[in-house]
Amino acid sequence: MPTPHHSINGAPIALEGVPSGEDVRSIGEIIRDTRNLSAEQVQQILEHQKANGLKFGEAAIGLGFATPDDVLHALAQQFSYSLGNAARQESSPELVTLNQPFSRQAEAFRALRAQIMMRTHPDGVIERSKRRALAVLSPDTADGKTFFSSNLAIALAQLGERTVIVDADMRGPRVHEVFGVDNSTGLSGLLSGRRGTGVIKAVRGVPSLYVLPVGAVPPNPLELIQGAAFGLVIHELLNKFDHVVVDTPAAEYGADSAVVAARCGAALVVARRDKTRVADLQSLLQTLTAANAQVTGVVMNEF
């Protein structure tokens, strides 16, 4: 399947690894193939299922032919629901919505997703001309901005809607590390006028989710963000994706995050319990109000 290409301000942007559709298979077929079960073992499961009124997965677990994780992954495949495998869980432990989809933290992100969508689109209709990107900000470093923006992006993509997370933190970028994508090219190159291919990367194992990393860390991040090119990038992304989530530098580094929020149009503020000072939070909120960015909410990070 050819890789789709788009352009922003004359610079081509390619979407790497766009997934293609697959035939829907039954839970039994998926578990059979995953565990390499023989025809005899499958027959035993079917007989145990019928005799005890169980589901196929429950019967397979009861007989020791499958584990609960096998069934969970089979369900995820059948319903096209993103679920991290063992390797992803080890390499990207922060992605709780992917690795632990039924945990309290994952449920909190789904609730946050619902709140944001209701506040930004109360009528349930997303008009492309009125679509806004969402900047995620915080007063200080280590407040959990990247953690929140990454998991929120996954939660949005799990709706089956095309979502891109943009790393606009040109002072301490981490999004490429969290998702394990190449960072050789990215936002900084686009804003400085350098042409490149494969700038937007598909996230393996998460259909509909893409990452635009920072790329090379520039010496003049604020100047690049304030330039007209950044607004054009956001505008073009809003035309290509259903949701655009933007990670930003901490407000303590200067005006970067406020400028990004103003260009995005909407902002989510993350504060850290027992760490964030009320005065710093109030100052950031006042700055966002002055920048005409809609504050969709303030999230208290308890971890």
PDB file of C-alpha atoms in Angstrom:
ATOM      1  CA  MET A   1       0.000   0.000   0.000  1.00  0.00           C
ATOM      2  CA  PRO A   2       1.566   3.345  -0.976  1.00  0.00           C
ATOM      3  CA  THR A   3       2.350   5.817   1.806  1.00  0.00           C
ATOM      4  CA  PRO A   4       0.067   8.894   1.725  1.00  0.00           C
ATOM      5  CA  HIS A   5       1.866  12.226   1.426  1.00  0.00           C
ATOM      6  CA  HIS A   6       0.660  15.675   2.405  1.00  0.00           C
ATOM      7  CA  SER A   7       2.361  19.039   2.362  1.00  0.00           C
ATOM      8  CA  ILE A   8       2.620  21.947   4.766  1.00  0.00           C
ATOM      9  CA  ASN A   9       3.780  25.261   3.387  1.00  0.00           C
ATOM     10  CA  GLY A  10       5.400  23.461   0.471  1.00  0.00           C
ATOM     11  CA  ALA A  11       7.198  20.857   2.602  1.00  0.00           C
ATOM     12  CA  PRO A  12       6.011  17.278   2.081  1.00  0.00           C
ATOM     13  CA  ILE A  13       4.766  15.385   5.117  1.00  0.00           C
ATOM     14  CA  ALA A  14       4.510  11.628   4.794  1.00  0.00           C
ATOM     15  CA  LEU A  15       2.534   9.376   7.103  1.00  0.00           C
ATOM     16  CA  GLU A  16       4.634   6.306   7.798  1.00  0.00           C
ATOM     17  CA  GLY A  17       3.178   2.853   8.268  1.00  0.00           C
ATOM     18  CA  VAL A  18      -0.488   3.580   7.667  1.00  0.00           C
ATOM     19  CA  PRO A  19      -2.265   0.349   8.676  1.00  0.00           C
ATOM     20  CA  SER A  20      -4.524  -1.500   6.274  1.00  0.00           C
ATOM     21  CA  GLY A  21      -7.761  -3.247   7.197  1.00  0.00           C
ATOM     22  CA  GLU A  22      -7.849  -6.901   8.243  1.00  0.00           C
ATOM     23  CA  ASP A  23     -10.583  -9.479   8.202  1.00  0.00           C
ATOM     24  CA  VAL A  24     -12.413  -9.812  11.498  1.00  0.00           C
ATOM     25  CA  ARG A  25     -11.734 -13.175  13.114  1.00  0.00           C
ATOM     26  CA  SER A  26     -13.443 -14.941  16.005  1.00  0.00           C
ATOM     27  CA  ILE A  27     -11.979 -15.048  19.515  1.00  0.00           C
ATOM     28  CA  GLY A  28     -11.453 -18.789  19.114  1.00  0.00           C
ATOM     29  CA  GLU A  29      -9.482 -18.396  15.893  1.00  0.00           C
ATOM     30  CA  ILE A  30      -7.259 -15.711  17.379  1.00  0.00           C
ATOM     31  CA  ILE A  31      -6.512 -17.725  20.532  1.00  0.00           C
ATOM     32  CA  ARG A  32      -5.918 -20.860  18.444  1.00  0.00           C
ATOM     33  CA  ASP A  33      -3.370 -19.083  16.269  1.00  0.00           C
ATOM     34  CA  THR A  34      -1.736 -17.234  19.184  1.00  0.00           C
ATOM     35  CA  ARG A  35      -1.232 -20.393  21.246  1.00  0.00           C
ATOM     36  CA  ASN A  36      -0.713 -22.681  18.230  1.00  0.00           C
ATOM     37  CA  LEU A  37      -3.444 -25.016  19.476  1.00  0.00           C
ATOM     38  CA  SER A  38      -3.983 -28.353  17.780  1.00  0.00           C
ATOM     39  CA  ALA A  39      -7.349 -29.459  16.394  1.00  0.00           C
ATOM     40  CA  GLU A  40      -7.654 -31.856  19.316  1.00  0.00           C
ATOM     41  CA  GLN A  41      -7.090 -29.084  21.866  1.00  0.00           C
ATOM     42  CA  VAL A  42      -9.641 -26.851  20.153  1.00  0.00           C
ATOM     43  CA  GLN A  43     -12.168 -29.699  20.288  1.00  0.00           C
ATOM     44  CA  GLN A  44     -11.514 -30.149  24.004  1.00  0.00           C
ATOM     45  CA  ILE A  45     -12.145 -26.446  24.561  1.00  0.00           C
ATOM     46  CA  LEU A  46     -15.400 -26.578  22.579  1.00  0.00           C
ATOM     47  CA  GLU A  47     -16.628 -29.566  24.571  1.00  0.00           C
ATOM     48  CA  HIS A  48     -15.672 -27.913  27.873  1.00  0.00           C
ATOM     49  CA  GLN A  49     -17.376 -24.703  26.707  1.00  0.00           C
ATOM     50  CA  LYS A  50     -20.613 -26.506  25.848  1.00  0.00           C
ATOM     51  CA  ALA A  51     -20.675 -28.660  28.971  1.00  0.00           C
ATOM     52  CA  ASN A  52     -20.183 -25.752  31.365  1.00  0.00           C
ATOM     53  CA  GLY A  53     -21.931 -22.907  29.518  1.00  0.00           C
ATOM     54  CA  LEU A  54     -18.736 -20.891  29.174  1.00  0.00           C
ATOM     55  CA  LYS A  55     -17.332 -18.547  26.583  1.00  0.00           C
ATOM     56  CA  PHE A  56     -14.529 -19.939  24.430  1.00  0.00           C
ATOM     57  CA  GLY A  57     -11.887 -17.851  26.186  1.00  0.00           C
ATOM     58  CA  GLU A  58     -13.099 -18.870  29.633  1.00  0.00           C
ATOM     59  CA  ALA A  59     -13.057 -22.543  28.607  1.00  0.00           C
ATOM     60  CA  ALA A  60      -9.546 -22.223  27.178  1.00  0.00           C
ATOM     61  CA  ILE A  61      -8.296 -20.638  30.412  1.00  0.00           C
ATOM     62  CA  GLY A  62     -10.034 -23.295  32.493  1.00  0.00           C
ATOM     63  CA  LEU A  63      -8.247 -26.061  30.606  1.00  0.00           C
ATOM     64  CA  GLY A  64      -4.897 -24.300  30.785  1.00  0.00           C
ATOM     65  CA  PHE A  65      -4.683 -23.784  27.022  1.00  0.00           C
ATOM     66  CA  ALA A  66      -4.725 -19.962  27.290  1.00  0.00           C
ATOM     67  CA  THR A  67      -4.066 -17.194  29.794  1.00  0.00           C
ATOM     68  CA  PRO A  68      -6.233 -14.183  30.689  1.00  0.00           C
ATOM     69  CA  ASP A  69      -3.757 -12.020  28.730  1.00  0.00           C
ATOM     70  CA  ASP A  70      -4.310 -14.197  25.648  1.00  0.00           C
ATOM     71  CA  VAL A  71      -8.056 -13.585  25.853  1.00  0.00           C
ATOM     72  CA  LEU A  72      -7.572  -9.861  26.445  1.00  0.00           C
ATOM     73  CA  HIS A  73      -5.337  -9.544  23.392  1.00  0.00           C
ATOM     74  CA  ALA A  74      -7.798 -11.595  21.316  1.00  0.00           C
ATOM     75  CA  LEU A  75     -10.635  -9.262  22.304  1.00  0.00           C
ATOM     76  CA  ALA A  76      -8.473  -6.262  21.455  1.00  0.00           C
ATOM     77  CA  GLN A  77      -7.793  -7.673  17.983  1.00  0.00           C
ATOM     78  CA  GLN A  78     -11.415  -8.539  17.345  1.00  0.00           C
ATOM     79  CA  PHE A  79     -12.699  -5.107  18.288  1.00  0.00           C
ATOM     80  CA  SER A  80      -9.704  -3.210  16.838  1.00  0.00           C
ATOM     81  CA  TYR A  81      -8.880  -1.917  20.318  1.00  0.00           C
ATOM     82  CA  SER A  82      -5.291  -0.874  20.959  1.00  0.00           C
ATOM     83  CA  LEU A  83      -3.542  -2.941  23.603  1.00  0.00           C
ATOM     84  CA  GLY A  84       0.177  -2.973  24.336  1.00  0.00           C
ATOM     85  CA  ASN A  85       2.081  -6.230  24.116  1.00  0.00           C
ATOM     86  CA  ALA A  86       4.759  -7.315  26.592  1.00  0.00           C
ATOM     87  CA  ALA A  87       7.519  -5.494  24.700  1.00  0.00           C
ATOM     88  CA  ARG A  88       5.523  -2.241  24.627  1.00  0.00           C
ATOM     89  CA  GLN A  89       4.678  -2.548  28.308  1.00  0.00           C
ATOM     90  CA  GLU A  90       8.366  -2.810  29.101  1.00  0.00           C
ATOM     91  CA  SER A  91       9.589  -0.074  26.747  1.00  0.00           C
ATOM     92  CA  SER A  92       6.726   2.413  27.303  1.00  0.00           C
ATOM     93  CA  PRO A  93       5.469   1.991  30.888  1.00  0.00           C
ATOM     94  CA  GLU A  94       3.954   5.489  30.907  1.00  0.00           C
ATOM     95  CA  LEU A  95       1.320   4.535  28.317  1.00  0.00           C
ATOM     96  CA  VAL A  96      -1.237   3.230  30.818  1.00  0.00           C
ATOM     97  CA  THR A  97      -4.198   3.619  28.455  1.00  0.00           C
ATOM     98  CA  LEU A  98      -2.469   1.192  26.099  1.00  0.00           C
ATOM     99  CA  ASN A  99      -0.770  -1.197  28.535  1.00  0.00           C
ATOM    100  CA  GLN A 100      -3.394  -1.284  31.290  1.00  0.00           C
ATOM    101  CA  PRO A 101      -6.681  -0.412  29.543  1.00  0.00           C
ATOM    102  CA  PHE A 102      -8.869  -1.504  32.461  1.00  0.00           C
ATOM    103  CA  SER A 103      -6.883   0.213  35.217  1.00  0.00           C
ATOM    104  CA  ARG A 104      -8.104   3.153  37.283  1.00  0.00           C
ATOM    105  CA  GLN A 105      -5.668   5.466  35.524  1.00  0.00           C
ATOM    106  CA  ALA A 106      -6.845   4.389  32.061  1.00  0.00           C
ATOM    107  CA  GLU A 107     -10.454   4.916  33.069  1.00  0.00           C
ATOM    108  CA  ALA A 108      -9.549   8.399  34.315  1.00  0.00           C
ATOM    109  CA  PHE A 109      -8.124   9.256  30.892  1.00  0.00           C
ATOM    110  CA  ARG A 110     -11.295   8.030  29.180  1.00  0.00           C
ATOM    111  CA  ALA A 111     -13.320  10.243  31.520  1.00  0.00           C
ATOM    112  CA  LEU A 112     -10.986  13.140  30.739  1.00  0.00           C
ATOM    113  CA  ARG A 113     -11.431  12.471  27.019  1.00  0.00           C
ATOM    114  CA  ALA A 114     -15.204  12.641  27.396  1.00  0.00           C
ATOM    115  CA  GLN A 115     -15.035  15.893  29.370  1.00  0.00           C
ATOM    116  CA  ILE A 116     -12.760  17.556  26.819  1.00  0.00           C
ATOM    117  CA  MET A 117     -14.934  16.507  23.885  1.00  0.00           C
ATOM    118  CA  MET A 118     -18.095  17.725  25.611  1.00  0.00           C
ATOM    119  CA  ARG A 119     -16.532  21.080  26.418  1.00  0.00           C
ATOM    120  CA  THR A 120     -14.982  21.688  23.016  1.00  0.00           C
ATOM    121  CA  HIS A 121     -17.881  20.227  21.014  1.00  0.00           C
ATOM    122  CA  PRO A 122     -20.982  20.360  23.250  1.00  0.00           C
ATOM    123  CA  ASP A 123     -23.349  19.545  20.389  1.00  0.00           C
ATOM    124  CA  GLY A 124     -21.364  16.435  19.482  1.00  0.00           C
ATOM    125  CA  VAL A 125     -20.618  17.749  15.990  1.00  0.00           C
ATOM    126  CA  ILE A 126     -17.032  18.528  15.033  1.00  0.00           C
ATOM    127  CA  GLU A 127     -17.115  21.137  12.282  1.00  0.00           C
ATOM    128  CA  ARG A 128     -13.780  21.125  10.478  1.00  0.00           C
ATOM    129  CA  SER A 129     -13.762  24.909  10.168  1.00  0.00           C
ATOM    130  CA  LYS A 130     -14.162  25.286  13.959  1.00  0.00           C
ATOM    131  CA  ARG A 131     -11.788  22.513  14.986  1.00  0.00           C
ATOM    132  CA  ARG A 132      -9.062  23.493  17.455  1.00  0.00           C
ATOM    133  CA  ALA A 133      -5.885  21.807  18.568  1.00  0.00           C
ATOM    134  CA  LEU A 134      -5.428  21.106  22.281  1.00  0.00           C
ATOM    135  CA  ALA A 135      -2.242  22.300  23.959  1.00  0.00           C
ATOM    136  CA  VAL A 136      -1.260  20.568  27.197  1.00  0.00           C
ATOM    137  CA  LEU A 137       0.543  22.902  29.612  1.00  0.00           C
ATOM    138  CA  SER A 138       1.859  22.946  33.179  1.00  0.00           C
ATOM    139  CA  PRO A 139       3.595  25.503  35.399  1.00  0.00           C
ATOM    140  CA  ASP A 140       6.692  23.409  36.173  1.00  0.00           C
ATOM    141  CA  THR A 141       8.767  20.531  34.875  1.00  0.00           C
ATOM    142  CA  ALA A 142       7.901  17.007  36.089  1.00  0.00           C
ATOM    143  CA  ASP A 143       4.212  17.910  36.430  1.00  0.00           C
ATOM    144  CA  GLY A 144       3.239  15.107  34.036  1.00  0.00           C
ATOM    145  CA  LYS A 145       2.475  17.024  30.824  1.00  0.00           C
ATOM    146  CA  THR A 146       3.930  14.450  28.459  1.00  0.00           C
ATOM    147  CA  PHE A 147       2.345  11.620  30.439  1.00  0.00           C
ATOM    148  CA  PHE A 148      -1.070  13.271  30.129  1.00  0.00           C
ATOM    149  CA  SER A 149      -0.780  14.360  26.495  1.00  0.00           C
ATOM    150  CA  SER A 150       0.451  10.909  25.401  1.00  0.00           C
ATOM    151  CA  ASN A 151      -2.264   8.950  27.189  1.00  0.00           C
ATOM    152  CA  LEU A 152      -4.961  11.393  26.112  1.00  0.00           C
ATOM    153  CA  ALA A 153      -3.831  11.003  22.493  1.00  0.00           C
ATOM    154  CA  ILE A 154      -4.104   7.214  22.800  1.00  0.00           C
ATOM    155  CA  ALA A 155      -7.563   7.496  24.357  1.00  0.00           C
ATOM    156  CA  LEU A 156      -8.716   9.664  21.436  1.00  0.00           C
ATOM    157  CA  ALA A 157      -7.214   7.283  18.870  1.00  0.00           C
ATOM    158  CA  GLN A 158      -8.984   4.359  20.566  1.00  0.00           C
ATOM    159  CA  LEU A 159     -12.237   5.936  19.389  1.00  0.00           C
ATOM    160  CA  GLY A 160     -11.076   5.084  15.871  1.00  0.00           C
ATOM    161  CA  GLU A 161     -10.487   8.753  15.028  1.00  0.00           C
ATOM    162  CA  ARG A 162      -7.255   9.950  13.401  1.00  0.00           C
ATOM    163  CA  THR A 163      -5.174  11.578  16.124  1.00  0.00           C
ATOM    164  CA  VAL A 164      -1.736  13.191  16.052  1.00  0.00           C
ATOM    165  CA  ILE A 165       0.348  14.212  19.039  1.00  0.00           C
ATOM    166  CA  VAL A 166       2.747  17.055  18.297  1.00  0.00           C
ATOM    167  CA  ASP A 167       5.849  17.556  20.433  1.00  0.00           C
ATOM    168  CA  ALA A 168       6.251  21.322  20.638  1.00  0.00           C
ATOM    169  CA  ASP A 169       8.539  21.105  23.672  1.00  0.00           C
ATOM    170  CA  MET A 170      11.730  22.180  21.949  1.00  0.00           C
ATOM    171  CA  ARG A 171      13.526  22.593  25.263  1.00  0.00           C
ATOM    172  CA  GLY A 172      13.168  19.058  26.583  1.00  0.00           C
ATOM    173  CA  PRO A 173      11.322  16.816  24.073  1.00  0.00           C
ATOM    174  CA  ARG A 174      10.199  13.387  25.295  1.00  0.00           C
ATOM    175  CA  VAL A 175       7.264  12.303  23.122  1.00  0.00           C
ATOM    176  CA  HIS A 176       9.501  10.391  20.696  1.00  0.00           C
ATOM    177  CA  GLU A 177      10.963   8.445  23.643  1.00  0.00           C
ATOM    178  CA  VAL A 178       7.562   7.615  25.100  1.00  0.00           C
ATOM    179  CA  PHE A 179       6.268   6.237  21.780  1.00  0.00           C
ATOM    180  CA  GLY A 180       9.570   4.854  20.520  1.00  0.00           C
ATOM    181  CA  VAL A 181       9.597   6.722  17.197  1.00  0.00           C
ATOM    182  CA  ASP A 182      12.479   8.147  15.187  1.00  0.00           C
ATOM    183  CA  ASN A 183      13.382  11.731  16.071  1.00  0.00           C
ATOM    184  CA  SER A 184      15.808  12.574  13.286  1.00  0.00           C
ATOM    185  CA  THR A 185      13.251  14.821  11.574  1.00  0.00           C
ATOM    186  CA  GLY A 186      10.305  16.670  12.998  1.00  0.00           C
ATOM    187  CA  LEU A 187       8.619  19.949  13.862  1.00  0.00           C
ATOM    188  CA  SER A 188      11.784  22.031  14.144  1.00  0.00           C
ATOM    189  CA  GLY A 189      12.751  21.141  10.583  1.00  0.00           C
ATOM    190  CA  LEU A 190       9.327  22.093   9.244  1.00  0.00           C
ATOM    191  CA  LEU A 191       9.380  25.436  11.066  1.00  0.00           C
ATOM    192  CA  SER A 192      12.871  26.269   9.838  1.00  0.00           C
ATOM    193  CA  GLY A 193      11.892  25.560   6.228  1.00  0.00           C
ATOM    194  CA  ARG A 194      13.754  22.274   5.764  1.00  0.00           C
ATOM    195  CA  ARG A 195      11.985  19.751   3.580  1.00  0.00           C
ATOM    196  CA  GLY A 196      11.743  16.164   4.751  1.00  0.00           C
ATOM    197  CA  THR A 197       9.896  12.903   4.281  1.00  0.00           C
ATOM    198  CA  GLY A 198       8.355  10.715   6.937  1.00  0.00           C
ATOM    199  CA  VAL A 199       8.063  13.626   9.368  1.00  0.00           C
ATOM    200  CA  ILE A 200       4.841  12.286  10.877  1.00  0.00           C
ATOM    201  CA  LYS A 201       5.247   8.768  12.227  1.00  0.00           C
ATOM    202  CA  ALA A 202       2.564   6.137  12.784  1.00  0.00           C
ATOM    203  CA  VAL A 203       2.609   4.564  16.240  1.00  0.00           C
ATOM    204  CA  ARG A 204       3.020   0.806  15.972  1.00  0.00           C
ATOM    205  CA  GLY A 205       0.189  -1.121  17.555  1.00  0.00           C
ATOM    206  CA  VAL A 206      -2.102   1.902  17.857  1.00  0.00           C
ATOM    207  CA  PRO A 207      -4.191   2.361  14.696  1.00  0.00           C
ATOM    208  CA  SER A 208      -5.170   5.969  13.963  1.00  0.00           C
ATOM    209  CA  LEU A 209      -2.395   7.430  16.155  1.00  0.00           C
ATOM    210  CA  TYR A 210       0.539   9.424  14.772  1.00  0.00           C
ATOM    211  CA  VAL A 211       3.430  11.417  16.226  1.00  0.00           C
ATOM    212  CA  LEU A 212       5.086  14.602  14.985  1.00  0.00           C
ATOM    213  CA  PRO A 213       8.267  14.719  17.098  1.00  0.00           C
ATOM    214  CA  VAL A 214      10.477  17.744  17.643  1.00  0.00           C
ATOM    215  CA  GLY A 215      13.397  16.536  15.555  1.00  0.00           C
ATOM    216  CA  ALA A 216      16.653  18.402  16.128  1.00  0.00           C
ATOM    217  CA  VAL A 217      16.463  20.646  19.207  1.00  0.00           C
ATOM    218  CA  PRO A 218      16.873  24.226  17.884  1.00  0.00           C
ATOM    219  CA  PRO A 219      18.749  27.077  19.594  1.00  0.00           C
ATOM    220  CA  ASN A 220      15.798  29.455  19.054  1.00  0.00           C
ATOM    221  CA  PRO A 221      12.608  27.582  20.042  1.00  0.00           C
ATOM    222  CA  LEU A 222      10.483  30.614  20.903  1.00  0.00           C
ATOM    223  CA  GLU A 223      11.270  32.342  17.600  1.00  0.00           C
ATOM    224  CA  LEU A 224      10.239  29.232  15.665  1.00  0.00           C
ATOM    225  CA  ILE A 225       6.977  28.896  17.614  1.00  0.00           C
ATOM    226  CA  GLN A 226       6.139  32.579  17.152  1.00  0.00           C
ATOM    227  CA  GLY A 227       6.726  32.438  13.399  1.00  0.00           C
ATOM    228  CA  ALA A 228       3.880  32.123  10.917  1.00  0.00           C
ATOM    229  CA  ALA A 229       4.938  28.600   9.953  1.00  0.00           C
ATOM    230  CA  PHE A 230       3.772  27.094  13.257  1.00  0.00           C
ATOM    231  CA  GLY A 231       0.243  28.382  12.727  1.00  0.00           C
ATOM    232  CA  LEU A 232       0.276  26.912   9.217  1.00  0.00           C
ATOM    233  CA  VAL A 233       1.424  23.536  10.555  1.00  0.00           C
ATOM    234  CA  ILE A 234      -1.400  23.427  13.112  1.00  0.00           C
ATOM    235  CA  HIS A 235      -3.931  24.507  10.485  1.00  0.00           C
ATOM    236  CA  GLU A 236      -2.818  21.797   8.083  1.00  0.00           C
ATOM    237  CA  LEU A 237      -2.845  19.123  10.786  1.00  0.00           C
ATOM    238  CA  LEU A 238      -6.392  20.084  11.748  1.00  0.00           C
ATOM    239  CA  ASN A 239      -7.382  19.510   8.121  1.00  0.00           C
ATOM    240  CA  LYS A 240      -5.814  16.045   8.076  1.00  0.00           C
ATOM    241  CA  PHE A 241      -6.635  14.714  11.557  1.00  0.00           C
ATOM    242  CA  ASP A 242      -9.685  14.506  13.791  1.00  0.00           C
ATOM    243  CA  HIS A 243      -7.699  15.392  16.925  1.00  0.00           C
ATOM    244  CA  VAL A 244      -4.445  17.318  17.402  1.00  0.00           C
ATOM    245  CA  VAL A 245      -2.814  17.165  20.856  1.00  0.00           C
ATOM    246  CA  VAL A 246       0.239  19.351  21.441  1.00  0.00           C
ATOM    247  CA  ASP A 247       2.805  18.833  24.199  1.00  0.00           C
ATOM    248  CA  THR A 248       4.515  22.038  25.372  1.00  0.00           C
ATOM    249  CA  PRO A 249       7.449  23.173  27.523  1.00  0.00           C
ATOM    250  CA  ALA A 250       6.764  23.991  31.170  1.00  0.00           C
ATOM    251  CA  ALA A 251       5.696  27.594  31.718  1.00  0.00           C
ATOM    252  CA  GLU A 252       8.741  28.165  33.922  1.00  0.00           C
ATOM    253  CA  TYR A 253      10.859  28.205  30.735  1.00  0.00           C
ATOM    254  CA  GLY A 254       9.147  31.283  29.374  1.00  0.00           C
ATOM    255  CA  ALA A 255       6.410  32.183  26.905  1.00  0.00           C
ATOM    256  CA  ASP A 256       6.656  29.106  24.649  1.00  0.00           C
ATOM    257  CA  SER A 257       3.656  27.250  26.068  1.00  0.00           C
ATOM    258  CA  ALA A 258       1.382  30.304  26.036  1.00  0.00           C
ATOM    259  CA  VAL A 259       2.285  31.057  22.411  1.00  0.00           C
ATOM    260  CA  VAL A 260       1.576  27.434  21.452  1.00  0.00           C
ATOM    261  CA  ALA A 261      -1.772  27.511  23.283  1.00  0.00           C
ATOM    262  CA  ALA A 262      -2.767  30.718  21.512  1.00  0.00           C
ATOM    263  CA  ARG A 263      -2.081  29.113  18.125  1.00  0.00           C
ATOM    264  CA  CYS A 264      -3.892  25.913  19.106  1.00  0.00           C
ATOM    265  CA  GLY A 265      -6.988  27.669  20.466  1.00  0.00           C
ATOM    266  CA  ALA A 266      -7.637  25.304  23.392  1.00  0.00           C
ATOM    267  CA  ALA A 267      -5.588  24.362  26.437  1.00  0.00           C
ATOM    268  CA  LEU A 268      -5.531  21.746  29.173  1.00  0.00           C
ATOM    269  CA  VAL A 269      -3.494  22.627  32.270  1.00  0.00           C
ATOM    270  CA  VAL A 270      -1.803  19.940  34.360  1.00  0.00           C
ATOM    271  CA  ALA A 271      -0.882  20.651  37.992  1.00  0.00           C
ATOM    272  CA  ARG A 272       0.888  18.307  40.414  1.00  0.00           C
ATOM    273  CA  ARG A 273      -0.539  17.548  43.814  1.00  0.00           C
ATOM    274  CA  ASP A 274       1.520  18.877  46.741  1.00  0.00           C
ATOM    275  CA  LYS A 275       3.999  20.485  44.339  1.00  0.00           C
ATOM    276  CA  THR A 276       2.386  23.119  42.118  1.00  0.00           C
ATOM    277  CA  ARG A 277       2.133  26.522  43.768  1.00  0.00           C
ATOM    278  CA  VAL A 278      -1.295  28.156  43.580  1.00  0.00           C
ATOM    279  CA  ALA A 279       0.276  31.461  42.524  1.00  0.00           C
ATOM    280  CA  ASP A 280       2.063  29.805  39.595  1.00  0.00           C
ATOM    281  CA  LEU A 281      -1.123  28.073  38.482  1.00  0.00           C
ATOM    282  CA  GLN A 282      -3.133  31.294  38.676  1.00  0.00           C
ATOM    283  CA  SER A 283      -0.452  33.139  36.697  1.00  0.00           C
ATOM    284  CA  LEU A 284      -0.536  30.528  33.945  1.00  0.00           C
ATOM    285  CA  LEU A 285      -4.332  30.627  33.736  1.00  0.00           C
ATOM    286  CA  GLN A 286      -4.289  34.426  33.513  1.00  0.00           C
ATOM    287  CA  THR A 287      -1.721  34.239  30.716  1.00  0.00           C
ATOM    288  CA  LEU A 288      -3.902  31.781  28.780  1.00  0.00           C
ATOM    289  CA  THR A 289      -6.948  34.013  29.208  1.00  0.00           C
ATOM    290  CA  ALA A 290      -4.976  36.979  27.860  1.00  0.00           C
ATOM    291  CA  ALA A 291      -3.883  34.820  24.913  1.00  0.00           C
ATOM    292  CA  ASN A 292      -7.546  34.007  24.088  1.00  0.00           C
ATOM    293  CA  ALA A 293      -6.959  30.281  24.510  1.00  0.00           C
ATOM    294  CA  GLN A 294      -9.972  28.338  25.757  1.00  0.00           C
ATOM    295  CA  VAL A 295      -9.028  26.545  28.974  1.00  0.00           C
ATOM    296  CA  THR A 296     -10.908  23.241  28.825  1.00  0.00           C
ATOM    297  CA  GLY A 297      -9.903  22.339  32.365  1.00  0.00           C
ATOM    298  CA  VAL A 298      -7.226  21.909  35.006  1.00  0.00           C
ATOM    299  CA  VAL A 299      -6.128  18.366  35.839  1.00  0.00           C
ATOM    300  CA  MET A 300      -4.554  17.449  39.174  1.00  0.00           C
ATOM    301  CA  ASN A 301      -1.853  14.830  38.774  1.00  0.00           C
ATOM    302  CA  GLU A 302      -1.707  12.710  41.934  1.00  0.00           C
ATOM    303  CA  PHE A 303       1.166  10.483  40.776  1.00  0.00           C
TER     304      PHE A 303
END
